Amino acid sequence: QAPTSAPGARLSRLPLARVKALVKADPDVTLAGQEAIFILARAAELFVETIAKDAYCCAQQGKRKTLQRRDLDNAIEAVDEFAFLEGTLD
Protein backbone atom coordinates (compact mmCIF):
# COMPACT_ATOMS: atom_id res chain seq x y z
CA GLN A 1 0.00 0.00 0.00
CA ALA A 2 1.09 3.50 -0.75
CA PRO A 3 1.77 5.87 2.16
CA THR A 4 -1.08 8.20 3.05
CA SER A 5 -1.07 11.77 4.24
CA ALA A 6 -2.54 10.93 7.66
CA PRO A 7 -1.53 8.01 9.83
CA GLY A 8 -4.23 5.36 9.85
CA ALA A 9 -6.06 6.90 6.88
CA ARG A 10 -7.73 4.42 4.59
CA LEU A 11 -7.02 4.38 0.87
CA SER A 12 -10.59 3.34 0.14
CA ARG A 13 -13.73 4.48 1.92
CA LEU A 14 -15.83 1.59 0.63
CA PRO A 15 -15.36 -1.77 2.34
CA LEU A 16 -13.22 -3.84 -0.01
CA ALA A 17 -14.80 -7.10 1.21
CA ARG A 18 -18.21 -5.82 0.10
CA VAL A 19 -16.86 -4.72 -3.29
CA LYS A 20 -15.24 -8.13 -3.72
CA ALA A 21 -18.53 -9.86 -2.87
CA LEU A 22 -20.32 -7.74 -5.49
CA VAL A 23 -17.69 -8.58 -8.09
CA LYS A 24 -17.90 -12.29 -7.29
CA ALA A 25 -21.69 -12.14 -7.65
CA ASP A 26 -21.18 -11.64 -11.40
CA PRO A 27 -21.16 -15.10 -13.01
CA ASP A 28 -18.84 -13.85 -15.78
CA VAL A 29 -16.06 -13.03 -13.29
CA THR A 30 -13.85 -15.96 -12.37
CA LEU A 31 -10.87 -14.22 -10.77
CA ALA A 32 -10.49 -10.74 -9.34
CA GLY A 33 -7.18 -9.64 -7.86
CA GLN A 34 -6.93 -7.38 -4.85
CA GLU A 35 -5.63 -4.55 -7.02
CA ALA A 36 -8.65 -4.83 -9.31
CA ILE A 37 -10.99 -4.78 -6.33
CA PHE A 38 -9.28 -1.65 -5.00
CA ILE A 39 -9.51 0.10 -8.39
CA LEU A 40 -13.20 -0.77 -8.69
CA ALA A 41 -13.85 0.54 -5.18
CA ARG A 42 -12.00 3.76 -5.91
CA ALA A 43 -13.83 4.21 -9.22
CA ALA A 44 -17.17 3.73 -7.44
CA GLU A 45 -16.17 6.34 -4.84
CA LEU A 46 -15.24 8.86 -7.53
CA PHE A 47 -18.48 8.19 -9.39
CA VAL A 48 -20.60 8.71 -6.28
CA GLU A 49 -18.66 11.85 -5.41
CA THR A 50 -19.15 13.28 -8.90
CA ILE A 51 -22.87 12.61 -9.16
CA ALA A 52 -23.43 13.84 -5.60
CA LYS A 53 -21.65 17.14 -6.39
CA ASP A 54 -23.70 17.61 -9.53
CA ALA A 55 -26.92 16.78 -7.67
CA TYR A 56 -25.94 19.23 -4.93
CA CYS A 57 -25.55 21.96 -7.54
CA CYS A 58 -29.11 21.21 -8.64
CA ALA A 59 -30.26 21.48 -5.02
CA GLN A 60 -28.47 24.80 -4.62
CA GLN A 61 -30.25 26.16 -7.70
CA GLY A 62 -33.47 25.41 -5.84
CA LYS A 63 -32.03 27.21 -2.78
CA ARG A 64 -31.84 23.98 -0.76
CA LYS A 65 -29.00 22.22 1.03
CA THR A 66 -30.65 18.81 1.23
CA LEU A 67 -30.39 16.48 -1.76
CA GLN A 68 -33.63 15.06 -3.05
CA ARG A 69 -34.32 12.44 -5.66
CA ARG A 70 -35.31 15.11 -8.16
CA ASP A 71 -31.81 16.59 -7.79
CA LEU A 72 -30.31 13.29 -8.89
CA ASP A 73 -32.80 13.13 -11.78
CA ASN A 74 -31.85 16.68 -12.80
CA ALA A 75 -28.11 15.89 -12.59
CA ILE A 76 -28.59 12.78 -14.72
CA GLU A 77 -30.48 14.79 -17.34
CA ALA A 78 -28.06 17.73 -17.30
CA VAL A 79 -24.74 15.87 -17.56
CA ASP A 80 -24.09 13.88 -20.75
CA GLU A 81 -21.78 11.45 -18.95
CA PHE A 82 -24.74 10.27 -16.84
CA ALA A 83 -26.97 9.52 -19.85
CA PHE A 84 -26.57 5.78 -19.26
CA LEU A 85 -28.43 6.23 -15.95
CA GLU A 86 -31.58 7.70 -17.47
CA GLY A 87 -34.59 5.73 -16.32
CA THR A 88 -32.75 3.80 -13.61
CA LEU A 89 -34.44 5.65 -10.76
CA ASP A 90 -37.94 4.99 -12.07
XYZ file of C-alpha atoms in Angstrom:
90
model
C 0.000 0.000 0.000
C 1.093 3.501 -0.747
C 1.774 5.870 2.156
C -1.077 8.197 3.049
C -1.070 11.767 4.242
C -2.540 10.934 7.660
C -1.529 8.006 9.825
C -4.225 5.358 9.851
C -6.064 6.900 6.885
C -7.728 4.424 4.590
C -7.023 4.384 0.872
C -10.592 3.336 0.140
C -13.735 4.475 1.920
C -15.826 1.589 0.625
C -15.362 -1.774 2.343
C -13.224 -3.843 -0.010
C -14.797 -7.095 1.208
C -18.211 -5.824 0.099
C -16.859 -4.720 -3.288
C -15.240 -8.129 -3.719
C -18.530 -9.855 -2.874
C -20.321 -7.745 -5.488
C -17.689 -8.578 -8.091
C -17.900 -12.287 -7.293
C -21.694 -12.135 -7.653
C -21.177 -11.635 -11.396
C -21.164 -15.100 -13.013
C -18.839 -13.850 -15.779
C -16.061 -13.033 -13.292
C -13.850 -15.957 -12.371
C -10.872 -14.217 -10.767
C -10.485 -10.742 -9.336
C -7.180 -9.638 -7.861
C -6.928 -7.378 -4.849
C -5.630 -4.547 -7.016
C -8.649 -4.827 -9.310
C -10.994 -4.779 -6.325
C -9.275 -1.647 -5.004
C -9.507 0.098 -8.390
C -13.198 -0.765 -8.693
C -13.854 0.543 -5.177
C -11.996 3.755 -5.908
C -13.830 4.213 -9.215
C -17.167 3.734 -7.442
C -16.172 6.338 -4.841
C -15.235 8.855 -7.525
C -18.485 8.187 -9.390
C -20.604 8.706 -6.276
C -18.663 11.855 -5.410
C -19.146 13.281 -8.896
C -22.865 12.605 -9.158
C -23.426 13.844 -5.601
C -21.653 17.136 -6.386
C -23.703 17.612 -9.527
C -26.920 16.784 -7.669
C -25.942 19.227 -4.925
C -25.546 21.958 -7.541
C -29.106 21.212 -8.640
C -30.258 21.479 -5.019
C -28.469 24.802 -4.625
C -30.245 26.157 -7.697
C -33.470 25.412 -5.841
C -32.026 27.206 -2.784
C -31.844 23.983 -0.761
C -29.000 22.221 1.033
C -30.653 18.809 1.226
C -30.393 16.485 -1.765
C -33.627 15.057 -3.051
C -34.322 12.444 -5.659
C -35.314 15.112 -8.158
C -31.811 16.595 -7.789
C -30.312 13.288 -8.894
C -32.797 13.134 -11.778
C -31.845 16.675 -12.802
C -28.111 15.893 -12.593
C -28.591 12.780 -14.721
C -30.483 14.792 -17.336
C -28.056 17.727 -17.301
C -24.744 15.870 -17.564
C -24.094 13.884 -20.750
C -21.775 11.451 -18.945
C -24.736 10.269 -16.843
C -26.966 9.515 -19.854
C -26.565 5.779 -19.256
C -28.426 6.229 -15.950
C -31.578 7.698 -17.470
C -34.590 5.733 -16.321
C -32.751 3.799 -13.612
C -34.437 5.646 -10.758
C -37.941 4.995 -12.072
